[in-house]
Coordinates of C-alpha atoms and ligand atoms in Angstrom, one line a residue:
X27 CA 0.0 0.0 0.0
X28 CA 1.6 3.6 -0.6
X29 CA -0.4 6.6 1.0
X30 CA 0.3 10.3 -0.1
X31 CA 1.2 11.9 3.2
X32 CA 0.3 15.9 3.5
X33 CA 0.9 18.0 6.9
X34 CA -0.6 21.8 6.4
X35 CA -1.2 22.5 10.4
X36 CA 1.2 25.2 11.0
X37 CA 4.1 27.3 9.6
X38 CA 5.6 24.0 7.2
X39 CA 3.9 22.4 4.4
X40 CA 5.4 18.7 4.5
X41 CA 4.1 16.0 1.8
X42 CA 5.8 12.7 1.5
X43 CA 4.7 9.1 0.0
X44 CA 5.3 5.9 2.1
X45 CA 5.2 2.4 0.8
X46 CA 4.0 -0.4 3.3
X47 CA 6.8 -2.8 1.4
X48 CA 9.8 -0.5 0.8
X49 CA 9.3 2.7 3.8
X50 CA 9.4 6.4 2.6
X51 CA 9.9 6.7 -1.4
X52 CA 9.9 10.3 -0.7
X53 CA 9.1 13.6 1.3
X54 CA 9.2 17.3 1.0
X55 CA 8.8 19.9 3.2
X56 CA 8.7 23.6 2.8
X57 CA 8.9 26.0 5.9
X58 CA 7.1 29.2 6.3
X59 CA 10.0 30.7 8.7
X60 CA 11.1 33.2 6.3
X61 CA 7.4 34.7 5.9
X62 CA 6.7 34.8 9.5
X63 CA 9.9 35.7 10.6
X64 CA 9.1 39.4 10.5
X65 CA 6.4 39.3 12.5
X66 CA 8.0 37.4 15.4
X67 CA 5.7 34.6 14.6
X68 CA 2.9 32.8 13.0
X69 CA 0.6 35.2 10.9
X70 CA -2.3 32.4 10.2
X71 CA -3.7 34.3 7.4
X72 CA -0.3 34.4 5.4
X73 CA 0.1 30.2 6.6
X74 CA -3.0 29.4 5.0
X75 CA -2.0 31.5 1.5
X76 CA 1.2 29.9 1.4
X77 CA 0.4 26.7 2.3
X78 CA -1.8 27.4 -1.0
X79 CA 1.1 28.4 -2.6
X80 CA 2.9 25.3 -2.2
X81 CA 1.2 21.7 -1.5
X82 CA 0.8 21.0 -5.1
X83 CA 3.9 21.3 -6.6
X84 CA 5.6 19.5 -3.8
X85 CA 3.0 16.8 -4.5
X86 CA 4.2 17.1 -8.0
X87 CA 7.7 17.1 -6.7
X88 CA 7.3 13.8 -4.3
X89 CA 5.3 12.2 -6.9
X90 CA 7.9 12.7 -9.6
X91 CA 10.8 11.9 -7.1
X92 CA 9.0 8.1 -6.1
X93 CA 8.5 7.9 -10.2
X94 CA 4.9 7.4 -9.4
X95 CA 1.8 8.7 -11.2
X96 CA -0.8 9.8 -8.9
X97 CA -3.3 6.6 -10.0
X98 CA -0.9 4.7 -7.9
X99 CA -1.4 6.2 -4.7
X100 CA -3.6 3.7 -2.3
X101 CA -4.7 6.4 0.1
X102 CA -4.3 9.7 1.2
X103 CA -3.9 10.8 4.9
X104 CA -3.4 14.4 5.6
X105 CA -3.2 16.5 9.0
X106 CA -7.0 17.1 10.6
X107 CA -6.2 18.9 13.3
X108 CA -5.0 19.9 16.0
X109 CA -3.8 23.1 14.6
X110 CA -4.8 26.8 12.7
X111 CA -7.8 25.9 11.1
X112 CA -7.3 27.5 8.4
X113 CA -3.8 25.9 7.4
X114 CA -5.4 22.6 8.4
X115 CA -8.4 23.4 5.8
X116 CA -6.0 23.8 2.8
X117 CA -4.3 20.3 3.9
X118 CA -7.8 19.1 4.4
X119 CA -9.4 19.9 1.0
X120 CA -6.7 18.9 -1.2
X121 CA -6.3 16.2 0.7
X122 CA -9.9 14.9 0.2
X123 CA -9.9 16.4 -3.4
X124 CA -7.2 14.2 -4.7
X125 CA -8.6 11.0 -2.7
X126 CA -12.0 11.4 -4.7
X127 CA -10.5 12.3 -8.1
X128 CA -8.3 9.2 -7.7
X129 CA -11.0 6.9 -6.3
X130 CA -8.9 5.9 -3.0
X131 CA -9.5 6.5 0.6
X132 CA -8.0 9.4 2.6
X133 CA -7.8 9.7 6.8
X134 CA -7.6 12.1 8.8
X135 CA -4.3 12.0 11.0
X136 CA -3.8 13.7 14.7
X137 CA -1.0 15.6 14.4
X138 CA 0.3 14.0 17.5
X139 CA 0.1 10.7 16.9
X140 CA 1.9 11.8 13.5
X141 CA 4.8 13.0 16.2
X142 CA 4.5 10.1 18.4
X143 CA 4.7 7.6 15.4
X144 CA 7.2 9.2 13.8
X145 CA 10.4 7.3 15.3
X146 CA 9.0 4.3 14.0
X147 CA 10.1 5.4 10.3
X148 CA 13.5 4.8 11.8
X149 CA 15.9 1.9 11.9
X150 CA 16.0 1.4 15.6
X151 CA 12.1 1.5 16.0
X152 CA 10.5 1.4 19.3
X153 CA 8.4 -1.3 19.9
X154 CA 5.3 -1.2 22.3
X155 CA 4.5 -0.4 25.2
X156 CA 6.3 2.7 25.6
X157 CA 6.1 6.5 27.2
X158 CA 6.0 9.7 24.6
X159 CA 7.1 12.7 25.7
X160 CA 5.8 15.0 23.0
X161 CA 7.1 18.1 23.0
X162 CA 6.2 20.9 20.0
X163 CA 5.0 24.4 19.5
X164 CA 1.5 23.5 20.5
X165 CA 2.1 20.8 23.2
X166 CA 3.6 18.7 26.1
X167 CA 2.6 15.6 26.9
X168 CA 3.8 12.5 28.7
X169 CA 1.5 9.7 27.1
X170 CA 1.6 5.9 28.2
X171 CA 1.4 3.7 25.1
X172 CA 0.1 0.3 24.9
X173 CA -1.5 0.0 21.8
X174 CA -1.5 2.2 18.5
X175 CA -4.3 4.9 19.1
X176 CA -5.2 4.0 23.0
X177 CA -3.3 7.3 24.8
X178 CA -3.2 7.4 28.4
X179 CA -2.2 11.5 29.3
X180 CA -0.2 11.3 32.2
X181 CA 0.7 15.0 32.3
X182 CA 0.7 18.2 30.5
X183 CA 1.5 21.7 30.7
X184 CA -0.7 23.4 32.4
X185 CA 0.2 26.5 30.2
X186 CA 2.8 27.4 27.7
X187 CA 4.3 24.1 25.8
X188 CA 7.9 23.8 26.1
X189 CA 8.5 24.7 22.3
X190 CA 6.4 27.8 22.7
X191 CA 8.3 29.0 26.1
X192 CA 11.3 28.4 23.7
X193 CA 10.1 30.9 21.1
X194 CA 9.3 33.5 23.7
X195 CA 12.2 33.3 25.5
X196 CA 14.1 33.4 22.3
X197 CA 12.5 36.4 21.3
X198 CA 13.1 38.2 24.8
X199 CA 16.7 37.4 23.5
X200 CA 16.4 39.2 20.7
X201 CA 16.6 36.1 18.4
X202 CA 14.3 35.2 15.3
X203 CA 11.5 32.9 14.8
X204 CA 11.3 29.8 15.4
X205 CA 13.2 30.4 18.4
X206 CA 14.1 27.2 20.2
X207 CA 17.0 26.3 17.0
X208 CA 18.4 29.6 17.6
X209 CA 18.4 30.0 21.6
X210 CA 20.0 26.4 21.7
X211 CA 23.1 27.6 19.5
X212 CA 23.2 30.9 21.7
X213 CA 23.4 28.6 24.8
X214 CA 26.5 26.9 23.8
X215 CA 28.0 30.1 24.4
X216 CA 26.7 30.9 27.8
X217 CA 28.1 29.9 31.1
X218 CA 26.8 27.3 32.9
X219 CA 27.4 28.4 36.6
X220 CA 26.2 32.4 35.7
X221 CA 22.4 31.6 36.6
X222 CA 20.2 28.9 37.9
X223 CA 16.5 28.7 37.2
X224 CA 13.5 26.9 38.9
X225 CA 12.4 23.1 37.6
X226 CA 8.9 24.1 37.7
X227 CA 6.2 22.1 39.2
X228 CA 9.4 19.4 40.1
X229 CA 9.4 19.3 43.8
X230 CA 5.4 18.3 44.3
X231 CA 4.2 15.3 42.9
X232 CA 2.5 14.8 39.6
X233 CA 3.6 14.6 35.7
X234 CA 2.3 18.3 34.9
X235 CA 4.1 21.0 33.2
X236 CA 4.4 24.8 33.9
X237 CA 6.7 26.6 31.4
X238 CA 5.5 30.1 31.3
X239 CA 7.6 31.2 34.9
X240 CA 10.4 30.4 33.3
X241 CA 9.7 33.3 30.3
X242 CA 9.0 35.5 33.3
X243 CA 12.2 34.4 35.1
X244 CA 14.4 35.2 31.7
X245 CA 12.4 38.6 32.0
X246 CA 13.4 39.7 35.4
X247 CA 16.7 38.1 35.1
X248 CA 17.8 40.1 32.2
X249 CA 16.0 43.5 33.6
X250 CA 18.2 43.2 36.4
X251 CA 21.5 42.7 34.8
X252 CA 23.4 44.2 31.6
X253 CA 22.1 43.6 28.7
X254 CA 25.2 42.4 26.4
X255 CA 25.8 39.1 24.7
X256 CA 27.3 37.6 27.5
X257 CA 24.3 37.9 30.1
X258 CA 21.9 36.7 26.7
X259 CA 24.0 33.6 26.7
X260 CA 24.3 32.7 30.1
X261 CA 20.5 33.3 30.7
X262 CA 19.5 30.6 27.0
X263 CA 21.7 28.7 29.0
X264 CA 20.3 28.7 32.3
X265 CA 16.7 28.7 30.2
X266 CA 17.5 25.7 28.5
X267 CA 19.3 23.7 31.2
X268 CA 16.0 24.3 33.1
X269 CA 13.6 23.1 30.5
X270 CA 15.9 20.4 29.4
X271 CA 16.4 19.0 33.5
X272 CA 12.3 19.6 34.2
X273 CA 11.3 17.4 31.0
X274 CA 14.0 14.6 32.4
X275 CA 13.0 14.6 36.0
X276 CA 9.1 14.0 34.8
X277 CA 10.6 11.7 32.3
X278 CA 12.1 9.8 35.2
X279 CA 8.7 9.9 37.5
X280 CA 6.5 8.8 34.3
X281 CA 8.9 5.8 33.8
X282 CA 9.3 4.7 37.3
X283 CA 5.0 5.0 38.2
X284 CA 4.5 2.4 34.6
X285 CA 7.3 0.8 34.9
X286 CA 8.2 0.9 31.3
X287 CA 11.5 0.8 29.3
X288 CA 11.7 2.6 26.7
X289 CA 10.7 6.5 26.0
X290 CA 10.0 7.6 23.0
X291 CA 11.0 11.8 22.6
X292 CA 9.1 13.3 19.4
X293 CA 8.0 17.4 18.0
X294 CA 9.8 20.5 17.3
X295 CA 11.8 20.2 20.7
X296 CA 13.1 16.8 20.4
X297 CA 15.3 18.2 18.0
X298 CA 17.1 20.0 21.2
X299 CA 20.5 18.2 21.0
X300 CA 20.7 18.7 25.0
X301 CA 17.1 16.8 25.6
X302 CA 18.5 14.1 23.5
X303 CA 21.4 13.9 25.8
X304 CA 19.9 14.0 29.0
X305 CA 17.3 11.4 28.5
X306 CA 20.0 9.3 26.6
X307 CA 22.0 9.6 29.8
X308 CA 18.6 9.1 32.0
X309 CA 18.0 5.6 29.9
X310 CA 21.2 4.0 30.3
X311 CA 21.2 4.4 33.7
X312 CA 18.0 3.1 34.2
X313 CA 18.9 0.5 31.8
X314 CA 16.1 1.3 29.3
X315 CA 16.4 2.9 25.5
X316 CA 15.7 6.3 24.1
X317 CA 14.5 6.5 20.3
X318 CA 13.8 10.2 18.6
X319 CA 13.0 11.0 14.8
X320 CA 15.6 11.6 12.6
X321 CA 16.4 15.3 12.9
X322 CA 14.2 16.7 10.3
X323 CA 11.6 14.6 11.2
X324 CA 11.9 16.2 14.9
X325 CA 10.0 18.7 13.8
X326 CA 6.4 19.1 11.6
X327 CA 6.8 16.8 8.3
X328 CA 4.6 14.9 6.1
X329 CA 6.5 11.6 6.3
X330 CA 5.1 10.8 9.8
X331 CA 1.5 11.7 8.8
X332 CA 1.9 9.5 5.8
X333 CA 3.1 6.8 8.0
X334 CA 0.2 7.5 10.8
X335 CA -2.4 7.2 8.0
X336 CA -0.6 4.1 6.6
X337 CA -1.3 2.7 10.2
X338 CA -4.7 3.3 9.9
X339 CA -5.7 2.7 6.3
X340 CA -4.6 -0.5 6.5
X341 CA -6.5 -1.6 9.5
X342 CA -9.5 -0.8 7.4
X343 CA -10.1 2.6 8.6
X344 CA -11.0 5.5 6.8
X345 CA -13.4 8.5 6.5
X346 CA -16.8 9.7 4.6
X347 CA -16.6 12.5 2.3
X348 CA -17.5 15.3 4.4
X349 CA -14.3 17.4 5.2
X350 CA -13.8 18.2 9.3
X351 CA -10.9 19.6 10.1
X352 CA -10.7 20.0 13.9
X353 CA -8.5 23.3 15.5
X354 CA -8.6 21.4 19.1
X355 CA -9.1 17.6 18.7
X356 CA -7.9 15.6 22.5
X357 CA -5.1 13.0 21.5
X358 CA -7.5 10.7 24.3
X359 CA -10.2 11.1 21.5
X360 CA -8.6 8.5 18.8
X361 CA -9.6 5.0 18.5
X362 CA -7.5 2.4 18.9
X363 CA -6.0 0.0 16.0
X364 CA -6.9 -3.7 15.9
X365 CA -3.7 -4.8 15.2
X366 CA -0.3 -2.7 16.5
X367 CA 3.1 -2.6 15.6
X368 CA 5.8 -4.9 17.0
X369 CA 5.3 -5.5 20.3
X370 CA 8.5 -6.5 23.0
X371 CA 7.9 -7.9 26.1
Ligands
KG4_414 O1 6.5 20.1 16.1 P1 6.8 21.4 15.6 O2 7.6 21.5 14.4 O3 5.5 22.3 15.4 C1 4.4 22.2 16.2 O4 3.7 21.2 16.1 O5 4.3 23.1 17.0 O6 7.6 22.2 16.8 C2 8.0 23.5 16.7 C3 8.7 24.0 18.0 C4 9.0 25.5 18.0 O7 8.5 26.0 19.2 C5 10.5 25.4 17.9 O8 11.1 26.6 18.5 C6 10.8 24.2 18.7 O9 9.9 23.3 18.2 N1 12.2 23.7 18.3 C7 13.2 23.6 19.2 C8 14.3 23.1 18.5 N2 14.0 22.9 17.2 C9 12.7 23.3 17.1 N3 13.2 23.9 20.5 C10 14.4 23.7 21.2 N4 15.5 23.2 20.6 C11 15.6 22.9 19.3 N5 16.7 22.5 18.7
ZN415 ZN1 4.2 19.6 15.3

């Protein structure tokens, strides 16, 4: 089975094809940073226009890479939500569009689970049961994973995701959007015994996250010192060291309360070569494994919605013809597959 993977939900339009027999034959993905990058972030009206702009030629363009025609696509899955509504509605309609002029099915993917899946396009590929820690623009979550499509929340931020307290921090900063790329490269500067900030919400019990004090603390921090490179440094250092040692210590708690093995790290932040670290470190000494998307699949990409959809096309699953895309849509809300991927243990 090959499905035509497309992933309109934010700032990147990502399209790739995967084949159930030979993996991904191809992907794409254009990012919108340029265009936003003036604004400081995400204009949804210009997201929406561009994403216009550019799903059909990269359709053309993974299409003509897989040396495919579109009659032999088997499916289509695209991004339904959660996201801008209107970026997800471009995604949605061309998605549907090209599943009825081909005469296939098309699903509707969670942009989550497209996250949380996505390590499986890898070599090492987790097998089941795991825990997720999915960390993006939009979201943190620790999920416990049994089965493909049954989600068990075991914490969240209670108010800005990690990625976003990255951006605003970054920006504070002075740096461009996205920001959490550009304030990780800035910390490798900074000095790691300058600052120390607070592990929010660390020292009660629970797997719930609380990023925004952090933004506040890089405000108050910097108001009360020079501003010059240095002190920006030292504070994306002491930001980063903060978020990165918070998401390990709930990590920790979330493995030792399920007793699982392995954790699976997956969205825009699990790019964060210190995150990848720590919870590498975390896993060896608790004896377990770590798997993360290749780097570019870290972040938004059609290749783990093409995969997601995969998952679900072929366990007989798809949708009517009616178009819903959904701008909040609960990762508890999906249904579980019959059959999962490889299961250990
Ligand atoms: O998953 P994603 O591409 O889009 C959403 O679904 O939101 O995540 C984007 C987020 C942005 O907040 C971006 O600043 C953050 O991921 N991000 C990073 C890094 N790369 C991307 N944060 C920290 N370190 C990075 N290396
Ligand atoms: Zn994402």
């Amino acid at each position: 089975m090959r499905v035509l993977g497309i992933e309109t939900s934010c700032d990147e339009t990502g399209v790739a094809i995967f084949d159930s027999k030979k993996g991904l034959l191809a992907h794409a993905i254009h990012s919108q940073a340029t265009l936003h990058a003036e604004y400081g972030g995400v204009v949804p009206e210009l997201a929406s226009r561009d994403h216009i702009r550019q799903c059909l030629p990269l359709i053309t363009q993974v299409l003509d890479e897989a040396s495919l025609k579109g009659s032999e696509i088997d499916g289509v899955a695209y991004t339904a939500g959660p996201g801008l509504i209107g970026a997800l509605l471009v995604g949605t309609s061309i998605a549907r569009s090209l599943a009825w002029s081909w005469q296939v099915p098309a699903i509707a993917v969670h942009h989550m689970e497209g996250h949380l899946l996505a390590p499986m396009l890898e070599e090492n590929a987790p097998c089941l049961p795991f825990i997720a820690l999915l960390v993006s623009g939009g979201h943190t979550l620790l999920v416990e994973v049994h089965e493909i499509g049954r989600y068990k929340i075991l914490g969240e931020s209670v108010d800005d995701a990690a990625g976003e307290a990255f951006d605003k921090t970054a920006k504070l900063l002075g740096l461009g959007y996205p920001g959490g790329p550009a304030l990780a490269q800035l910390a490798l500067l900074g000095q790691p015994d300058r600052f120390k900030f607070p592990r929010p919400m660390t020292n009660r019990p629970g797997l719930d996250f609380s990023f925004s004090g952090l933004k506040t603390f890089a405000v108050n921090t910097l108001a009360s010192h020079e501003n010059n490179s240095q002190t920006r440094a030292d504070i994306a250092y002491a930001f980063e060291d903060a978020v990165v040692d918070t998401l390990t210590i709930k990590c920790k708690r979330a493995l030792q309360q399920t007793q699982l093995t392995r954790l699976v790290i997956a969205g825009g932040v699990s790019a964060n070569h210190k995150l990848q670290q720590k919870l590498a470190q975390l896993m060896t000494q608790r004896g377990g494994e770590v798997y993360y998307p290749r780097q570019e699949f870290c972040t938004d990409n059609g290749a783990m919605i093409a995969y997601a959809g995969y998952l679900r096309l072929q366990a007989g699953q798809s949708q009517t013809l009616s178009m819903n895309a959904k701008a909040r849509w609960p990762l508890e809300d999906l249904s579980p597959l019959p059959s999962s991927p490889k299961r250990c243990r």
